Amino acid sequence: MHLFNANFLFTPQVIHHILSFCSENSYQHADSLAASFKPVPAKGKEFFTERIEYFGREFKSISSQLSPQSAKQLSGKFMTLNENFINMLERIKFEALGGYPVIYQNIFHYLYEQRYFSFIMMNVKNSPNVLITTHFNAEPKLSKTYLLYNNLYFWSIIGGMHPGILLANSAFSKAVTANTKNELGDYITAFNGICFSLTVKRPSLQMNSLGEIYSEFKEINTGFLNLLNGINNNSAGIYAPGMFASLPPSFFGGVRHMIDEHTAIKEISDFDLSRINIPN
């Protein structure tokens, strides 16, 4: 996967790969939000549900039309659609879901990822040779250090949110063992700890100062990915006896979405930074 590999330029194949990742995640976010919206007596529910479903269809349409030849043109369509989707999520956050903390948490999570996608695709739009995600925090300098820092910080935020989203699902929380709940809580703390450690290092950031945090992130992400696979596959000790079957298919769709993301994140962990031909 090339999403985090800064040594690759924006060839049609790389744009295709990036846009595939972003568009698939986006329609999954829309589908998940539409499903979670249904049981909530929110203001403007019919209007917002219709708009969410529209965005899901449009993101899916982009995904289905993608090829290396069409990717550059479709990236512009994605950018416009994504900005409108972000605006709609902001409206839902303030006009419909205030006071519904579980879905509000999901909205915040989706917003953060959609804004991240905008930064990635903005680089595709503005330059054929810019480093992917290096500008996420608007850093003026292009370097391996900030490339790694930005990706570690962003995906640790997302990693910390995922266990909380699972635990906030009442059916899941009732179905799993106390040990599973404790383990998920530990991963919240662990991912948040990466963010804290990165911020402490930021004033005098050097590549060698990220080494220990980088190693810790790899270990945390691998462990959490293993737990997610266990949750999806009913591994021993995850669920109370007989409770796995009580969860609806839509829940496991969300789990697989997380698995896909944390598998993609592994590229940060597995990638050899020495292959990036830019300064530290």
PDB file of N, CA and C in Angstrom, residues 44-130:
ATOM      1  N   GLY A  44     -34.847  16.768  12.394  1.00  0.00           N
ATOM      2  CA  GLY A  44     -34.496  16.705  10.978  1.00  0.00           C
ATOM      3  C   GLY A  44     -34.013  15.343  10.529  1.00  0.00           C
ATOM      4  N   LYS A  45     -34.462  14.300  11.209  1.00  0.00           N
ATOM      5  CA  LYS A  45     -33.958  12.953  10.959  1.00  0.00           C
ATOM      6  C   LYS A  45     -34.124  12.526   9.500  1.00  0.00           C
ATOM      7  N   GLU A  46     -35.309  12.737   8.931  1.00  0.00           N
ATOM      8  CA  GLU A  46     -35.548  12.299   7.554  1.00  0.00           C
ATOM      9  C   GLU A  46     -34.652  13.056   6.584  1.00  0.00           C
ATOM     10  N   PHE A  47     -34.529  14.366   6.785  1.00  0.00           N
ATOM     11  CA  PHE A  47     -33.687  15.174   5.910  1.00  0.00           C
ATOM     12  C   PHE A  47     -32.238  14.712   5.975  1.00  0.00           C
ATOM     13  N   PHE A  48     -31.707  14.560   7.182  1.00  0.00           N
ATOM     14  CA  PHE A  48     -30.307  14.190   7.322  1.00  0.00           C
ATOM     15  C   PHE A  48     -30.049  12.756   6.838  1.00  0.00           C
ATOM     16  N   THR A  49     -30.970  11.852   7.108  1.00  0.00           N
ATOM     17  CA  THR A  49     -30.802  10.475   6.648  1.00  0.00           C
ATOM     18  C   THR A  49     -30.736  10.423   5.123  1.00  0.00           C
ATOM     19  N   GLU A  50     -31.603  11.178   4.475  1.00  0.00           N
ATOM     20  CA  GLU A  50     -31.596  11.224   3.015  1.00  0.00           C
ATOM     21  C   GLU A  50     -30.265  11.767   2.489  1.00  0.00           C
ATOM     22  N   ARG A  51     -29.744  12.808   3.136  1.00  0.00           N
ATOM     23  CA  ARG A  51     -28.478  13.394   2.695  1.00  0.00           C
ATOM     24  C   ARG A  51     -27.305  12.438   2.938  1.00  0.00           C
ATOM     25  N   ILE A  52     -27.312  11.768   4.076  1.00  0.00           N
ATOM     26  CA  ILE A  52     -26.240  10.812   4.372  1.00  0.00           C
ATOM     27  C   ILE A  52     -26.225   9.691   3.337  1.00  0.00           C
ATOM     28  N   GLU A  53     -27.412   9.169   3.020  1.00  0.00           N
ATOM     29  CA  GLU A  53     -27.504   8.089   2.032  1.00  0.00           C
ATOM     30  C   GLU A  53     -27.049   8.568   0.658  1.00  0.00           C
ATOM     31  N   TYR A  54     -27.338   9.829   0.331  1.00  0.00           N
ATOM     32  CA  TYR A  54     -26.871  10.397  -0.936  1.00  0.00           C
ATOM     33  C   TYR A  54     -25.335  10.388  -0.984  1.00  0.00           C
ATOM     34  N   PHE A  55     -24.692  10.845   0.078  1.00  0.00           N
ATOM     35  CA  PHE A  55     -23.232  10.875   0.090  1.00  0.00           C
ATOM     36  C   PHE A  55     -22.652   9.461   0.011  1.00  0.00           C
ATOM     37  N   GLY A  56     -23.293   8.516   0.678  1.00  0.00           N
ATOM     38  CA  GLY A  56     -22.841   7.127   0.585  1.00  0.00           C
ATOM     39  C   GLY A  56     -22.871   6.624  -0.850  1.00  0.00           C
ATOM     40  N   ARG A  57     -23.956   6.911  -1.560  1.00  0.00           N
ATOM     41  CA  ARG A  57     -24.072   6.479  -2.954  1.00  0.00           C
ATOM     42  C   ARG A  57     -23.011   7.139  -3.830  1.00  0.00           C
ATOM     43  N   GLU A  58     -22.760   8.422  -3.609  1.00  0.00           N
ATOM     44  CA  GLU A  58     -21.807   9.156  -4.442  1.00  0.00           C
ATOM     45  C   GLU A  58     -20.368   8.679  -4.196  1.00  0.00           C
ATOM     46  N   PHE A  59     -20.009   8.451  -2.938  1.00  0.00           N
ATOM     47  CA  PHE A  59     -18.669   7.924  -2.650  1.00  0.00           C
ATOM     48  C   PHE A  59     -18.505   6.523  -3.252  1.00  0.00           C
ATOM     49  N   LYS A  60     -19.564   5.731  -3.155  1.00  0.00           N
ATOM     50  CA  LYS A  60     -19.513   4.381  -3.728  1.00  0.00           C
ATOM     51  C   LYS A  60     -19.385   4.439  -5.243  1.00  0.00           C
ATOM     52  N   SER A  61     -20.048   5.419  -5.853  1.00  0.00           N
ATOM     53  CA  SER A  61     -19.952   5.589  -7.304  1.00  0.00           C
ATOM     54  C   SER A  61     -18.525   5.926  -7.714  1.00  0.00           C
ATOM     55  N   ILE A  62     -17.867   6.808  -6.964  1.00  0.00           N
ATOM     56  CA  ILE A  62     -16.470   7.138  -7.256  1.00  0.00           C
ATOM     57  C   ILE A  62     -15.607   5.884  -7.146  1.00  0.00           C
ATOM     58  N   SER A  63     -15.816   5.139  -6.087  1.00  0.00           N
ATOM     59  CA  SER A  63     -15.039   3.921  -5.867  1.00  0.00           C
ATOM     60  C   SER A  63     -15.210   2.939  -7.017  1.00  0.00           C
ATOM     61  N   SER A  64     -16.447   2.802  -7.509  1.00  0.00           N
ATOM     62  CA  SER A  64     -16.724   1.821  -8.565  1.00  0.00           C
ATOM     63  C   SER A  64     -16.172   2.247  -9.924  1.00  0.00           C
ATOM     64  N   GLN A  65     -15.981   3.551 -10.125  1.00  0.00           N
ATOM     65  CA  GLN A  65     -15.481   4.055 -11.413  1.00  0.00           C
ATOM     66  C   GLN A  65     -13.959   4.146 -11.471  1.00  0.00           C
ATOM     67  N   LEU A  66     -13.305   3.869 -10.369  1.00  0.00           N
ATOM     68  CA  LEU A  66     -11.869   4.124 -10.276  1.00  0.00           C
ATOM     69  C   LEU A  66     -11.038   3.209 -11.163  1.00  0.00           C
ATOM     70  N   SER A  67     -10.063   3.808 -11.779  1.00  0.00           N
ATOM     71  CA  SER A  67      -8.993   3.102 -12.489  1.00  0.00           C
ATOM     72  C   SER A  67      -7.799   4.050 -12.482  1.00  0.00           C
ATOM     73  N   PRO A  68      -6.599   3.562 -12.761  1.00  0.00           N
ATOM     74  CA  PRO A  68      -5.463   4.486 -12.837  1.00  0.00           C
ATOM     75  C   PRO A  68      -5.693   5.617 -13.832  1.00  0.00           C
ATOM     76  N   GLN A  69      -6.460   5.345 -14.891  1.00  0.00           N
ATOM     77  CA  GLN A  69      -6.701   6.359 -15.913  1.00  0.00           C
ATOM     78  C   GLN A  69      -7.707   7.416 -15.455  1.00  0.00           C
ATOM     79  N   SER A  70      -8.688   7.027 -14.637  1.00  0.00           N
ATOM     80  CA  SER A  70      -9.748   7.952 -14.219  1.00  0.00           C
ATOM     81  C   SER A  70      -9.471   8.623 -12.880  1.00  0.00           C
ATOM     82  N   ALA A  71      -8.444   8.170 -12.164  1.00  0.00           N
ATOM     83  CA  ALA A  71      -8.261   8.587 -10.773  1.00  0.00           C
ATOM     84  C   ALA A  71      -8.021  10.080 -10.621  1.00  0.00           C
ATOM     85  N   LYS A  72      -7.170  10.675 -11.464  1.00  0.00           N
ATOM     86  CA  LYS A  72      -6.876  12.103 -11.318  1.00  0.00           C
ATOM     87  C   LYS A  72      -8.137  12.946 -11.477  1.00  0.00           C
ATOM     88  N   GLN A  73      -8.952  12.626 -12.484  1.00  0.00           N
ATOM     89  CA  GLN A  73     -10.194  13.363 -12.705  1.00  0.00           C
ATOM     90  C   GLN A  73     -11.171  13.155 -11.546  1.00  0.00           C
ATOM     91  N   LEU A  74     -11.292  11.919 -11.086  1.00  0.00           N
ATOM     92  CA  LEU A  74     -12.221  11.626  -9.985  1.00  0.00           C
ATOM     93  C   LEU A  74     -11.749  12.202  -8.653  1.00  0.00           C
ATOM     94  N   SER A  75     -10.451  12.467  -8.519  1.00  0.00           N
ATOM     95  CA  SER A  75      -9.960  13.046  -7.266  1.00  0.00           C
ATOM     96  C   SER A  75     -10.570  14.424  -7.038  1.00  0.00           C
ATOM     97  N   GLY A  76     -10.779  15.200  -8.122  1.00  0.00           N
ATOM     98  CA  GLY A  76     -11.433  16.500  -7.981  1.00  0.00           C
ATOM     99  C   GLY A  76     -12.873  16.352  -7.533  1.00  0.00           C
ATOM    100  N   LYS A  77     -13.574  15.372  -8.099  1.00  0.00           N
ATOM    101  CA  LYS A  77     -14.958  15.109  -7.689  1.00  0.00           C
ATOM    102  C   LYS A  77     -15.008  14.681  -6.229  1.00  0.00           C
ATOM    103  N   PHE A  78     -14.042  13.847  -5.830  1.00  0.00           N
ATOM    104  CA  PHE A  78     -14.003  13.415  -4.432  1.00  0.00           C
ATOM    105  C   PHE A  78     -13.798  14.601  -3.501  1.00  0.00           C
ATOM    106  N   MET A  79     -12.887  15.503  -3.852  1.00  0.00           N
ATOM    107  CA  MET A  79     -12.609  16.660  -3.001  1.00  0.00           C
ATOM    108  C   MET A  79     -13.862  17.491  -2.760  1.00  0.00           C
ATOM    109  N   THR A  80     -14.592  17.780  -3.830  1.00  0.00           N
ATOM    110  CA  THR A  80     -15.818  18.578  -3.700  1.00  0.00           C
ATOM    111  C   THR A  80     -16.864  17.840  -2.869  1.00  0.00           C
ATOM    112  N   LEU A  81     -17.064  16.559  -3.168  1.00  0.00           N
ATOM    113  CA  LEU A  81     -18.039  15.760  -2.438  1.00  0.00           C
ATOM    114  C   LEU A  81     -17.663  15.660  -0.964  1.00  0.00           C
ATOM    115  N   ASN A  82     -16.382  15.459  -0.693  1.00  0.00           N
ATOM    116  CA  ASN A  82     -15.941  15.296   0.688  1.00  0.00           C
ATOM    117  C   ASN A  82     -16.131  16.578   1.496  1.00  0.00           C
ATOM    118  N   GLU A  83     -15.842  17.737   0.886  1.00  0.00           N
ATOM    119  CA  GLU A  83     -16.058  18.999   1.591  1.00  0.00           C
ATOM    120  C   GLU A  83     -17.533  19.184   1.938  1.00  0.00           C
ATOM    121  N   ASN A  84     -18.419  18.808   1.013  1.00  0.00           N
ATOM    122  CA  ASN A  84     -19.853  18.899   1.290  1.00  0.00           C
ATOM    123  C   ASN A  84     -20.274  17.904   2.366  1.00  0.00           C
ATOM    124  N   PHE A  85     -19.666  16.727   2.354  1.00  0.00           N
ATOM    125  CA  PHE A  85     -19.950  15.726   3.385  1.00  0.00           C
ATOM    126  C   PHE A  85     -19.500  16.223   4.755  1.00  0.00           C
ATOM    127  N   ILE A  86     -18.331  16.819   4.811  1.00  0.00           N
ATOM    128  CA  ILE A  86     -17.830  17.385   6.069  1.00  0.00           C
ATOM    129  C   ILE A  86     -18.794  18.454   6.590  1.00  0.00           C
ATOM    130  N   ASN A  87     -19.244  19.321   5.703  1.00  0.00           N
ATOM    131  CA  ASN A  87     -20.195  20.360   6.119  1.00  0.00           C
ATOM    132  C   ASN A  87     -21.482  19.743   6.654  1.00  0.00           C
ATOM    133  N   MET A  88     -21.938  18.662   6.013  1.00  0.00           N
ATOM    134  CA  MET A  88     -23.145  17.995   6.485  1.00  0.00           C
ATOM    135  C   MET A  88     -22.919  17.353   7.851  1.00  0.00           C
ATOM    136  N   LEU A  89     -21.750  16.746   8.049  1.00  0.00           N
ATOM    137  CA  LEU A  89     -21.441  16.160   9.355  1.00  0.00           C
ATOM    138  C   LEU A  89     -21.416  17.227  10.443  1.00  0.00           C
ATOM    139  N   GLU A  90     -20.879  18.401  10.128  1.00  0.00           N
ATOM    140  CA  GLU A  90     -20.867  19.495  11.101  1.00  0.00           C
ATOM    141  C   GLU A  90     -22.294  19.927  11.446  1.00  0.00           C
ATOM    142  N   ARG A  91     -23.162  19.991  10.441  1.00  0.00           N
ATOM    143  CA  ARG A  91     -24.558  20.336  10.703  1.00  0.00           C
ATOM    144  C   ARG A  91     -25.226  19.296  11.593  1.00  0.00           C
ATOM    145  N   ILE A  92     -24.994  18.022  11.281  1.00  0.00           N
ATOM    146  CA  ILE A  92     -25.600  16.953  12.074  1.00  0.00           C
ATOM    147  C   ILE A  92     -25.105  17.021  13.515  1.00  0.00           C
ATOM    148  N   LYS A  93     -23.829  17.286  13.663  1.00  0.00           N
ATOM    149  CA  LYS A  93     -23.231  17.356  15.010  1.00  0.00           C
ATOM    150  C   LYS A  93     -23.933  18.407  15.873  1.00  0.00           C
ATOM    151  N   PHE A  94     -24.252  19.558  15.278  1.00  0.00           N
ATOM    152  CA  PHE A  94     -24.824  20.657  16.062  1.00  0.00           C
ATOM    153  C   PHE A  94     -26.346  20.719  16.003  1.00  0.00           C
ATOM    154  N   GLU A  95     -26.935  20.261  14.911  1.00  0.00           N
ATOM    155  CA  GLU A  95     -28.378  20.449  14.716  1.00  0.00           C
ATOM    156  C   GLU A  95     -29.201  19.212  15.017  1.00  0.00           C
ATOM    157  N   ALA A  96     -28.562  18.044  15.112  1.00  0.00           N
ATOM    158  CA  ALA A  96     -29.347  16.820  15.268  1.00  0.00           C
ATOM    159  C   ALA A  96     -28.899  15.944  16.428  1.00  0.00           C
ATOM    160  N   LEU A  97     -27.605  15.884  16.694  1.00  0.00           N
ATOM    161  CA  LEU A  97     -27.118  14.850  17.604  1.00  0.00           C
ATOM    162  C   LEU A  97     -26.530  15.366  18.906  1.00  0.00           C
ATOM    163  N   GLY A  98     -26.641  16.651  19.162  1.00  0.00           N
ATOM    164  CA  GLY A  98     -26.252  17.122  20.489  1.00  0.00           C
ATOM    165  C   GLY A  98     -27.101  16.435  21.551  1.00  0.00           C
ATOM    166  N   GLY A  99     -26.465  15.862  22.576  1.00  0.00           N
ATOM    167  CA  GLY A  99     -27.208  15.134  23.603  1.00  0.00           C
ATOM    168  C   GLY A  99     -27.286  13.644  23.365  1.00  0.00           C
ATOM    169  N   TYR A 100     -26.755  13.180  22.225  1.00  0.00           N
ATOM    170  CA  TYR A 100     -26.668  11.743  21.941  1.00  0.00           C
ATOM    171  C   TYR A 100     -25.183  11.365  21.897  1.00  0.00           C
ATOM    172  N   PRO A 101     -24.577  11.145  23.050  1.00  0.00           N
ATOM    173  CA  PRO A 101     -23.110  11.066  23.104  1.00  0.00           C
ATOM    174  C   PRO A 101     -22.491   9.942  22.294  1.00  0.00           C
ATOM    175  N   VAL A 102     -23.155   8.794  22.177  1.00  0.00           N
ATOM    176  CA  VAL A 102     -22.549   7.671  21.461  1.00  0.00           C
ATOM    177  C   VAL A 102     -22.405   8.000  19.982  1.00  0.00           C
ATOM    178  N   ILE A 103     -23.501   8.459  19.353  1.00  0.00           N
ATOM    179  CA  ILE A 103     -23.438   8.795  17.929  1.00  0.00           C
ATOM    180  C   ILE A 103     -22.598  10.056  17.721  1.00  0.00           C
ATOM    181  N   TYR A 104     -22.638  10.972  18.665  1.00  0.00           N
ATOM    182  CA  TYR A 104     -21.819  12.187  18.587  1.00  0.00           C
ATOM    183  C   TYR A 104     -20.339  11.819  18.523  1.00  0.00           C
ATOM    184  N   GLN A 105     -19.941  10.826  19.302  1.00  0.00           N
ATOM    185  CA  GLN A 105     -18.560  10.349  19.263  1.00  0.00           C
ATOM    186  C   GLN A 105     -18.214   9.813  17.875  1.00  0.00           C
ATOM    187  N   ASN A 106     -19.141   9.088  17.265  1.00  0.00           N
ATOM    188  CA  ASN A 106     -18.902   8.572  15.926  1.00  0.00           C
ATOM    189  C   ASN A 106     -18.763   9.706  14.916  1.00  0.00           C
ATOM    190  N   ILE A 107     -19.623  10.732  15.038  1.00  0.00           N
ATOM    191  CA  ILE A 107     -19.555  11.877  14.131  1.00  0.00           C
ATOM    192  C   ILE A 107     -18.181  12.541  14.217  1.00  0.00           C
ATOM    193  N   PHE A 108     -17.703  12.751  15.427  1.00  0.00           N
ATOM    194  CA  PHE A 108     -16.382  13.362  15.622  1.00  0.00           C
ATOM    195  C   PHE A 108     -15.302  12.524  14.942  1.00  0.00           C
ATOM    196  N   HIS A 109     -15.404  11.219  15.110  1.00  0.00           N
ATOM    197  CA  HIS A 109     -14.440  10.293  14.511  1.00  0.00           C
ATOM    198  C   HIS A 109     -14.472  10.396  12.981  1.00  0.00           C
ATOM    199  N   TYR A 110     -15.672  10.379  12.407  1.00  0.00           N
ATOM    200  CA  TYR A 110     -15.791  10.471  10.950  1.00  0.00           C
ATOM    201  C   TYR A 110     -15.252  11.806  10.444  1.00  0.00           C
ATOM    202  N   LEU A 111     -15.568  12.892  11.147  1.00  0.00           N
ATOM    203  CA  LEU A 111     -15.099  14.209  10.739  1.00  0.00           C
ATOM    204  C   LEU A 111     -13.577  14.263  10.680  1.00  0.00           C
ATOM    205  N   TYR A 112     -12.942  13.695  11.676  1.00  0.00           N
ATOM    206  CA  TYR A 112     -11.486  13.764  11.730  1.00  0.00           C
ATOM    207  C   TYR A 112     -10.869  13.005  10.564  1.00  0.00           C
ATOM    208  N   GLU A 113     -11.420  11.841  10.261  1.00  0.00           N
ATOM    209  CA  GLU A 113     -10.883  11.067   9.142  1.00  0.00           C
ATOM    210  C   GLU A 113     -11.183  11.738   7.804  1.00  0.00           C
ATOM    211  N   GLN A 114     -12.382  12.293   7.631  1.00  0.00           N
ATOM    212  CA  GLN A 114     -12.702  12.939   6.361  1.00  0.00           C
ATOM    213  C   GLN A 114     -11.815  14.161   6.133  1.00  0.00           C
ATOM    214  N   ARG A 115     -11.475  14.877   7.191  1.00  0.00           N
ATOM    215  CA  ARG A 115     -10.566  16.021   7.040  1.00  0.00           C
ATOM    216  C   ARG A 115      -9.162  15.531   6.678  1.00  0.00           C
ATOM    217  N   TYR A 116      -8.771  14.424   7.230  1.00  0.00           N
ATOM    218  CA  TYR A 116      -7.476  13.825   6.869  1.00  0.00           C
ATOM    219  C   TYR A 116      -7.455  13.470   5.380  1.00  0.00           C
ATOM    220  N   PHE A 117      -8.550  12.881   4.893  1.00  0.00           N
ATOM    221  CA  PHE A 117      -8.626  12.543   3.477  1.00  0.00           C
ATOM    222  C   PHE A 117      -8.507  13.803   2.608  1.00  0.00           C
ATOM    223  N   SER A 118      -9.103  14.904   3.080  1.00  0.00           N
ATOM    224  CA  SER A 118      -9.004  16.147   2.324  1.00  0.00           C
ATOM    225  C   SER A 118      -7.559  16.610   2.200  1.00  0.00           C
ATOM    226  N   PHE A 119      -6.795  16.483   3.279  1.00  0.00           N
ATOM    227  CA  PHE A 119      -5.391  16.887   3.227  1.00  0.00           C
ATOM    228  C   PHE A 119      -4.613  16.013   2.254  1.00  0.00           C
ATOM    229  N   ILE A 120      -4.871  14.716   2.274  1.00  0.00           N
ATOM    230  CA  ILE A 120      -4.184  13.824   1.344  1.00  0.00           C
ATOM    231  C   ILE A 120      -4.524  14.188  -0.099  1.00  0.00           C
ATOM    232  N   MET A 121      -5.815  14.346  -0.383  1.00  0.00           N
ATOM    233  CA  MET A 121      -6.233  14.609  -1.745  1.00  0.00           C
ATOM    234  C   MET A 121      -5.888  16.024  -2.187  1.00  0.00           C
ATOM    235  N   MET A 122      -5.770  16.963  -1.253  1.00  0.00           N
ATOM    236  CA  MET A 122      -5.345  18.309  -1.583  1.00  0.00           C
ATOM    237  C   MET A 122      -3.943  18.283  -2.183  1.00  0.00           C
ATOM    238  N   ASN A 123      -3.102  17.417  -1.649  1.00  0.00           N
ATOM    239  CA  ASN A 123      -1.745  17.281  -2.188  1.00  0.00           C
ATOM    240  C   ASN A 123      -1.780  16.716  -3.603  1.00  0.00           C
ATOM    241  N   VAL A 124      -2.685  15.778  -3.854  1.00  0.00           N
ATOM    242  CA  VAL A 124      -2.841  15.239  -5.213  1.00  0.00           C
ATOM    243  C   VAL A 124      -3.247  16.357  -6.166  1.00  0.00           C
ATOM    244  N   LYS A 125      -4.158  17.208  -5.716  1.00  0.00           N
ATOM    245  CA  LYS A 125      -4.692  18.259  -6.568  1.00  0.00           C
ATOM    246  C   LYS A 125      -3.652  19.341  -6.865  1.00  0.00           C
ATOM    247  N   ASN A 126      -2.847  19.690  -5.861  1.00  0.00           N
ATOM    248  CA  ASN A 126      -1.995  20.869  -5.983  1.00  0.00           C
ATOM    249  C   ASN A 126      -0.625  20.613  -6.577  1.00  0.00           C
ATOM    250  N   SER A 127      -0.128  19.393  -6.501  1.00  0.00           N
ATOM    251  CA  SER A 127       1.218  19.157  -6.982  1.00  0.00           C
ATOM    252  C   SER A 127       1.387  17.707  -7.396  1.00  0.00           C
ATOM    253  N   PRO A 128       2.117  17.459  -8.475  1.00  0.00           N
ATOM    254  CA  PRO A 128       2.351  16.074  -8.886  1.00  0.00           C
ATOM    255  C   PRO A 128       3.451  15.397  -8.082  1.00  0.00           C
ATOM    256  N   ASN A 129       4.214  16.147  -7.303  1.00  0.00           N
ATOM    257  CA  ASN A 129       5.399  15.581  -6.667  1.00  0.00           C
ATOM    258  C   ASN A 129       5.475  15.857  -5.164  1.00  0.00           C
ATOM    259  N   VAL A 130       4.362  16.171  -4.527  1.00  0.00           N
ATOM    260  CA  VAL A 130       4.411  16.517  -3.108  1.00  0.00           C
ATOM    261  C   VAL A 130       4.340  15.253  -2.257  1.00  0.00           C
TER     262      VAL A 130
END
